[in-house]
C-alpha positions as a printed NumPy array, in Angstrom:
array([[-76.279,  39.741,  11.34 ],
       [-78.426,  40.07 ,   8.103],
       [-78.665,  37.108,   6.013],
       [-77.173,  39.038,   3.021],
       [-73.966,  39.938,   5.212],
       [-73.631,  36.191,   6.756],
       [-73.541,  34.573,   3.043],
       [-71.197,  37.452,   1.624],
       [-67.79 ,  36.662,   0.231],
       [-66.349,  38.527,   2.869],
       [-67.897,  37.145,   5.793],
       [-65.426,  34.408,   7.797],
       [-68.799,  32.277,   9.277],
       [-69.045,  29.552,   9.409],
       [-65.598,  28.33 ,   9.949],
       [-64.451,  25.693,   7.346],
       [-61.458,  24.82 ,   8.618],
       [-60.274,  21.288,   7.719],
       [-62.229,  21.642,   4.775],
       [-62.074,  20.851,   1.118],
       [-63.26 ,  22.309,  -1.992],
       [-63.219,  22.413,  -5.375],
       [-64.598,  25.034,  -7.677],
       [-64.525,  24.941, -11.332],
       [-64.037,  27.944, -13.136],
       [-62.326,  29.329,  -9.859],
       [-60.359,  31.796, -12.013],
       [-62.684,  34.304, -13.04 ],
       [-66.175,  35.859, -12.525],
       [-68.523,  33.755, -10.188],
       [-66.388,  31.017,  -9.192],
       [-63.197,  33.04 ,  -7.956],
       [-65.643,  34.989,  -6.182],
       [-67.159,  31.501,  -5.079],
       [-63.271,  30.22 ,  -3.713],
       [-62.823,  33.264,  -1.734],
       [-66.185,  33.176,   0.045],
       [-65.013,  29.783,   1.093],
       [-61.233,  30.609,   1.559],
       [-62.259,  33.473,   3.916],
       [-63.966,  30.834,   5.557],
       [-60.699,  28.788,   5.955],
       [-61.25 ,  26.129,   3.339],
       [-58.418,  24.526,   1.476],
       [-58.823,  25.138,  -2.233],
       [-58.53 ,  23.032,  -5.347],
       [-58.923,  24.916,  -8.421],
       [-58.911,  23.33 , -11.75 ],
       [-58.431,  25.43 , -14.522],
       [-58.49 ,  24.975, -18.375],
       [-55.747,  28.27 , -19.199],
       [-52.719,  27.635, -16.596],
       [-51.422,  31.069, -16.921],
       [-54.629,  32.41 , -15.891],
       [-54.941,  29.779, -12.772],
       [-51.861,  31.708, -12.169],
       [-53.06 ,  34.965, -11.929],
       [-56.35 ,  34.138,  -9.921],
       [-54.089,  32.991,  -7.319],
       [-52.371,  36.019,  -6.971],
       [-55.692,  37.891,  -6.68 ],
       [-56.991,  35.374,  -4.32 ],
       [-53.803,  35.559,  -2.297],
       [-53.99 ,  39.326,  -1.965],
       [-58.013,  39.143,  -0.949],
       [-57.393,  36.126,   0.817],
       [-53.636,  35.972,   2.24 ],
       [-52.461,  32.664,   3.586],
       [-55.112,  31.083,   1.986],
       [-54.137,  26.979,   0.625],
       [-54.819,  27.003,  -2.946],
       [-53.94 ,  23.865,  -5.701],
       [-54.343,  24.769,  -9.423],
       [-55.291,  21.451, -11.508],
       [-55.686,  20.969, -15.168],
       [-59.221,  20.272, -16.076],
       [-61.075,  20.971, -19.623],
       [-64.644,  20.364, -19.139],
       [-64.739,  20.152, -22.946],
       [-63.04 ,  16.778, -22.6  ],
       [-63.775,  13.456, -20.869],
       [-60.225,  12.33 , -20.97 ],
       [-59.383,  15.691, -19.121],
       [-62.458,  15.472, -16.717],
       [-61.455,  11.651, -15.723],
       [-57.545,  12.766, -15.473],
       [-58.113,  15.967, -13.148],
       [-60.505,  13.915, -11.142],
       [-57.829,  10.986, -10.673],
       [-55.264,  14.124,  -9.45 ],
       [-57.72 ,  15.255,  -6.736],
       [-57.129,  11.777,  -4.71 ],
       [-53.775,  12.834,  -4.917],
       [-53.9  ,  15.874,  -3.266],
       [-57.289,  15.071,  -0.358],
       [-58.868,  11.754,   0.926],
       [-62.294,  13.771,   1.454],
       [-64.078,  16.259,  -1.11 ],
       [-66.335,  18.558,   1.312],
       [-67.663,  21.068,  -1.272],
       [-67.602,  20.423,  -5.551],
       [-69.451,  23.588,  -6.817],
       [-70.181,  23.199, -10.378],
       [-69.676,  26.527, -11.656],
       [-67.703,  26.728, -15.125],
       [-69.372,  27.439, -18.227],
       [-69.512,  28.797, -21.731],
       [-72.435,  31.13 , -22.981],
       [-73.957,  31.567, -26.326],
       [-71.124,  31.079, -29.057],
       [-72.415,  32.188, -32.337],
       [-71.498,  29.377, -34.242],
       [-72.148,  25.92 , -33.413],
       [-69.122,  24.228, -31.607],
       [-68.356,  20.63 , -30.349],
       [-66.177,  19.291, -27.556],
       [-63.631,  16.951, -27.986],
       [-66.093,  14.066, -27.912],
       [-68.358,  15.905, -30.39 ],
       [-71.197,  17.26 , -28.187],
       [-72.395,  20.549, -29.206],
       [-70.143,  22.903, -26.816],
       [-72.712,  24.25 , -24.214],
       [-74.105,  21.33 , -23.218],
       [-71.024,  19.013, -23.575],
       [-68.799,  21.47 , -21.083],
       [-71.729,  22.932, -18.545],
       [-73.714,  19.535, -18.211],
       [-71.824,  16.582, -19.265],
       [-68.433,  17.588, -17.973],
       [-69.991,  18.196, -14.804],
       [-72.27 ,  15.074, -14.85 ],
       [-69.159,  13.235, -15.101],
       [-66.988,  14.845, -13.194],
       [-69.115,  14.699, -10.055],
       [-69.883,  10.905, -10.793],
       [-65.614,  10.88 , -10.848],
       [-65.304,  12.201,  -7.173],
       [-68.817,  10.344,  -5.801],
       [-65.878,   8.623,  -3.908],
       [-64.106,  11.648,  -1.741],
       [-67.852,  13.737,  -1.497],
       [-68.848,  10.029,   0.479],
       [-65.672,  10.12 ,   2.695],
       [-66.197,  13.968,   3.752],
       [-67.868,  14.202,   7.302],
       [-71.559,  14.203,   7.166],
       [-71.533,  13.744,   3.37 ],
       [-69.709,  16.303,   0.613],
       [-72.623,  19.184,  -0.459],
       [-72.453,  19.538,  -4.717],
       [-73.858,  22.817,  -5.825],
       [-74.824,  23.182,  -8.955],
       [-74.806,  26.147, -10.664],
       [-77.708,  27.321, -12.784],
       [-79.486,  30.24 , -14.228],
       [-82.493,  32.368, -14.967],
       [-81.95 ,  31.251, -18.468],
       [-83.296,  27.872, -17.411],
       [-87.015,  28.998, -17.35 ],
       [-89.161,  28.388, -20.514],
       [-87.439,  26.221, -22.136],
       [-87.027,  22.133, -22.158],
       [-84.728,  19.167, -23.232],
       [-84.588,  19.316, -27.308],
       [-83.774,  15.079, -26.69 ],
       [-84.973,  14.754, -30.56 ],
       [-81.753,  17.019, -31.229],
       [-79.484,  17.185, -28.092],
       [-76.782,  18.124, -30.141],
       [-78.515,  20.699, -31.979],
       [-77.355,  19.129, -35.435],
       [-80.079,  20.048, -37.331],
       [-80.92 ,  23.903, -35.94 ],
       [-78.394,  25.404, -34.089],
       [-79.408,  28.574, -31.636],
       [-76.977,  29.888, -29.61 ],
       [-79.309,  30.903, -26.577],
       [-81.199,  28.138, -27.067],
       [-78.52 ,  25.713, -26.894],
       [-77.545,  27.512, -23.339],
       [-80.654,  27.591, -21.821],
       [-81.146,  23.414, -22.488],
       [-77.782,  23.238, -20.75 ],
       [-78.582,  25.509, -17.534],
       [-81.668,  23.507, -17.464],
       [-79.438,  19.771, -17.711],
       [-77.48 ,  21.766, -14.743],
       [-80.735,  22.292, -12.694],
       [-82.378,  18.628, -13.451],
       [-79.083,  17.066, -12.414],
       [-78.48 ,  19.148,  -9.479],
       [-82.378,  17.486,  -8.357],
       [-81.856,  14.432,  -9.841],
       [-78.538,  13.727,  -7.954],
       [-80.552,  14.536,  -4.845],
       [-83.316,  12.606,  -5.276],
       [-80.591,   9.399,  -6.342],
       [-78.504,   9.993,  -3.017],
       [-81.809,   9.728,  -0.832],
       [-83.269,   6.538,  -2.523],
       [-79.708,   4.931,  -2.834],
       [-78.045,   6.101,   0.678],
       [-75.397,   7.984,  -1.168],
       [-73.662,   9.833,   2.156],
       [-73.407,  13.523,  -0.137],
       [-75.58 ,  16.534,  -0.417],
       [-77.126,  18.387,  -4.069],
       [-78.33 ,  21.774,  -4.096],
       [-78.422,  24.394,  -7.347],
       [-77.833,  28.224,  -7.533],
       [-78.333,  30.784,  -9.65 ],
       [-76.597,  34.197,  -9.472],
       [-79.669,  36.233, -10.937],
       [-77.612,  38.873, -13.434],
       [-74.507,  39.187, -12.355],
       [-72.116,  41.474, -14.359],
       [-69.241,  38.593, -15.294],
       [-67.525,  37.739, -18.297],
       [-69.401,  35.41 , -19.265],
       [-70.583,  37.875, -22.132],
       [-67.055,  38.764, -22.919],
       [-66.632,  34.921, -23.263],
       [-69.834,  33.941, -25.292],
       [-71.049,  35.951, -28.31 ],
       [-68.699,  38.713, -28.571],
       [-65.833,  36.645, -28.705],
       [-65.582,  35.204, -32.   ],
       [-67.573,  38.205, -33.646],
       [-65.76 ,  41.312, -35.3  ],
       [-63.8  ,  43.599, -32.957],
       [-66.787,  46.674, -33.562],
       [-69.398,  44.677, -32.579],
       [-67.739,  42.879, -29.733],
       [-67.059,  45.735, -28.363],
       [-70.621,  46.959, -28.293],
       [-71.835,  43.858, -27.208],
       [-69.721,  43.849, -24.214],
       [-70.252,  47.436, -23.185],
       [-74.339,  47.245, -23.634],
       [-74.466,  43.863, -21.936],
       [-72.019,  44.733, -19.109],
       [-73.919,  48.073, -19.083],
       [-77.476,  46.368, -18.639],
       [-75.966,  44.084, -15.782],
       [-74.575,  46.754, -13.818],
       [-78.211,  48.657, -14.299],
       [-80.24 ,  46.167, -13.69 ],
       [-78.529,  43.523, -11.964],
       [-75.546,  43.131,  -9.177],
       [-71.839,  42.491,  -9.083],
       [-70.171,  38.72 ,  -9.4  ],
       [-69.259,  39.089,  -5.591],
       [-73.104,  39.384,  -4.929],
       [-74.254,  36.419,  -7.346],
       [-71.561,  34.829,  -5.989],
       [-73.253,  34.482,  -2.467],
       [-76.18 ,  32.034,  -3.855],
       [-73.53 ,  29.571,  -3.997],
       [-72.202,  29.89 ,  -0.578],
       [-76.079,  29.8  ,   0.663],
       [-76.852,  26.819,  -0.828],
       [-73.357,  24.899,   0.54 ],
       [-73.202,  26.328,   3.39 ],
       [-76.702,  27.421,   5.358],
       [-78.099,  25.039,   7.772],
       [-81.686,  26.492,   6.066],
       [-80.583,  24.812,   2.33 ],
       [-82.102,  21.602,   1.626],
       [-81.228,  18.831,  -0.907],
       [-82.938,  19.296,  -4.338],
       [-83.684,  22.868,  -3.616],
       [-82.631,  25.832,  -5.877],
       [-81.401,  29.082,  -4.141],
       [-81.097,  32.555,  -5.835],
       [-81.258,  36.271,  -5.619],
       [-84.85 ,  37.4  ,  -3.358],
       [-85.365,  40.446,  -5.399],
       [-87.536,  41.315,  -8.345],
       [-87.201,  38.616, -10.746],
       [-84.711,  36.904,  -8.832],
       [-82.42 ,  39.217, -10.733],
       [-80.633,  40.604,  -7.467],
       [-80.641,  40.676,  -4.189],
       [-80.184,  38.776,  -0.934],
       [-79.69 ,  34.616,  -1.316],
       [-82.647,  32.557,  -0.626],
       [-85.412,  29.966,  -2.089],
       [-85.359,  30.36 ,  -5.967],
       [-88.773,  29.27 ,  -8.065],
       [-88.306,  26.253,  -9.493],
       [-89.51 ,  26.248, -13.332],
       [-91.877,  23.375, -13.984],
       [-89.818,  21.404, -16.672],
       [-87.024,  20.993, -13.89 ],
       [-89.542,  19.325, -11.597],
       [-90.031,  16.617, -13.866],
       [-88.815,  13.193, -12.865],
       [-89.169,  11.727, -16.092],
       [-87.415,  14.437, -17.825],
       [-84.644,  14.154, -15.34 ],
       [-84.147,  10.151, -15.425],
       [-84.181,  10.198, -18.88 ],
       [-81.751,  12.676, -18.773],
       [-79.771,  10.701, -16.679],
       [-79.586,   8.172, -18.939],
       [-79.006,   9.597, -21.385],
       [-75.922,  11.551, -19.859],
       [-74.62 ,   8.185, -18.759],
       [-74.265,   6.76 , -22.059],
       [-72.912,   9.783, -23.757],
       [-70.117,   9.979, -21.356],
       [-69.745,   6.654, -20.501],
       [-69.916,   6.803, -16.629],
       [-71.929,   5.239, -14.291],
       [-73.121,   6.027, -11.224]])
């Protein structure tokens, strides 16, 4: 079996039967490709969702790709820290062990500056800090899973060449929209390490690996730029950018399968990064991803820390 085939969505190895997992952004794109890699698999699901009526719908999809799979919509806005603490308190409800937490949800590139509910600028308050704390949330059920829970992480190419603006986190004073999405797929990749290299010092019994999907045609486009510009040029946006992704890149099901490398291969290793083995790391089969040099920065990433700590007032 070729390694591309093993880590597909479609494949049913390894068994996860008994298994627990929760997947944000589960509804769309990456992540509902994510769930049914691991519901094929036999994992019972936990998907928290920001729109219900579109939790809805994914689980109609995902019971049609997947049937008889075990699927839980939850509330979550990663936007908000009252929402990220209150879905987090309904997942004891529902499991007494978390074995898989793949940090997947995000926005990309609005064109104006935007803040969350506790006034971080969007991008890096919903793909960083509402992950940061929602992980830190469930530390307890990722401990009680067998052999430790496994966090993924998920990152992106647009994490190389660029750094933490910690003069300006917020981007106050000089808002770019890429900008402001590349510091937070690099927060995702230096806590994805970070949270490793804690666990191992500490004796935390859980697992920390990050993924990238390479270019993946999702809509995360559809989501970020075009959607608050007029109808015209959103649609042009959309069509060139999905256009470009299905040239030069590979479908959501195929970025998809990073993910399920780095949760589920016996060959993944804490701290590591795994991503598409083709030119660029743009597409292809699953394996080691480079590493850009800012992310392997301990300094950056305990200060980081830290700082993430304060801002959303959890402590790990």
């Amino acid at each position: 079996m070729s390694v591309w085939h093993k880590w597909s969505v479609t494949s049913r190895q390894p068994s996860l039967s008994g298994r627990v997992a929760l997947v944000t952004g589960g509804n769309s794109g990456l992540g509902f490709e994510t769930a049914c890699g691991l519901a094929k698999r036999g994992a019972k699901l936990l998907l928290p969702v920001r729109n219900p009526a579109k939790g809805e719908e994914a689980l109609k999809a995902l019971s049609q790709r997947c049937p008889g799979v075990q699927a839980q919509l939850l509330q979550l806005d990663l936007a908000s820290l009252a929402s990220v603490k209150a879905c987090a308190d309904s997942v004891f409800n529902y499991t007494e062990q978390l074995d898989f937490l793949i940090n997947n949800a995000g926005v990309m590139a609005p064109p104006r500056r935007q803040e969350t509910l506790d006034g971080f600028e969007l991008q890096f308050g919903t793909n960083h800090l509402g992950h940061f704390a929602l992980t830190s949330h469930l530390r307890p059920l990722l401990q009680a899973a067998r052999g430790g829970g496994t966090v993924v992480t998920v990152a992106s190419l647009a994490a190389h060449k660029t750094h933490i603006h910690f003069d300006d986190l917020q981007f106050r004073h000089h808002y770019s929209p890429f900008t402001a999405y590349q510091q937070s797929k690099l927060a995702n990749l230096l806590f994805a390490r970070e949270l490793a290299r804690k666990a191992g010092e500490a004796g935390w019994a859980l697992h920390s690996r990050a993924a990238h999907p390479g270019w993946s045609s999702t809509s995360i486009i559809a989501n970020g730029p075009a959607a608050s510009t007029p109808p015209a040029l959103s649609i042009l946006q959309r069509t060139a950018g999905g256009a470009v992704l299905r040239l030069m890149g590979q479908s959501a099901a195929r970025g998809a399968e990073a993910s399920l490398y780095a949760a589920l291969s016996p060959d993944a290793c804490d701290g590591d990064y795994y991503g598409p083995q083709g030119s660029q790391e743009r597409r292809g089969q699953p394996g080691p991803a480079r590493v850009p040099a800012e992310a392997r920065k301990t300094s950056t990433a305990e200060r980081l820390w830290d700082v993430s700590e304060r801002l959303t007032g959890v402590a790990w």
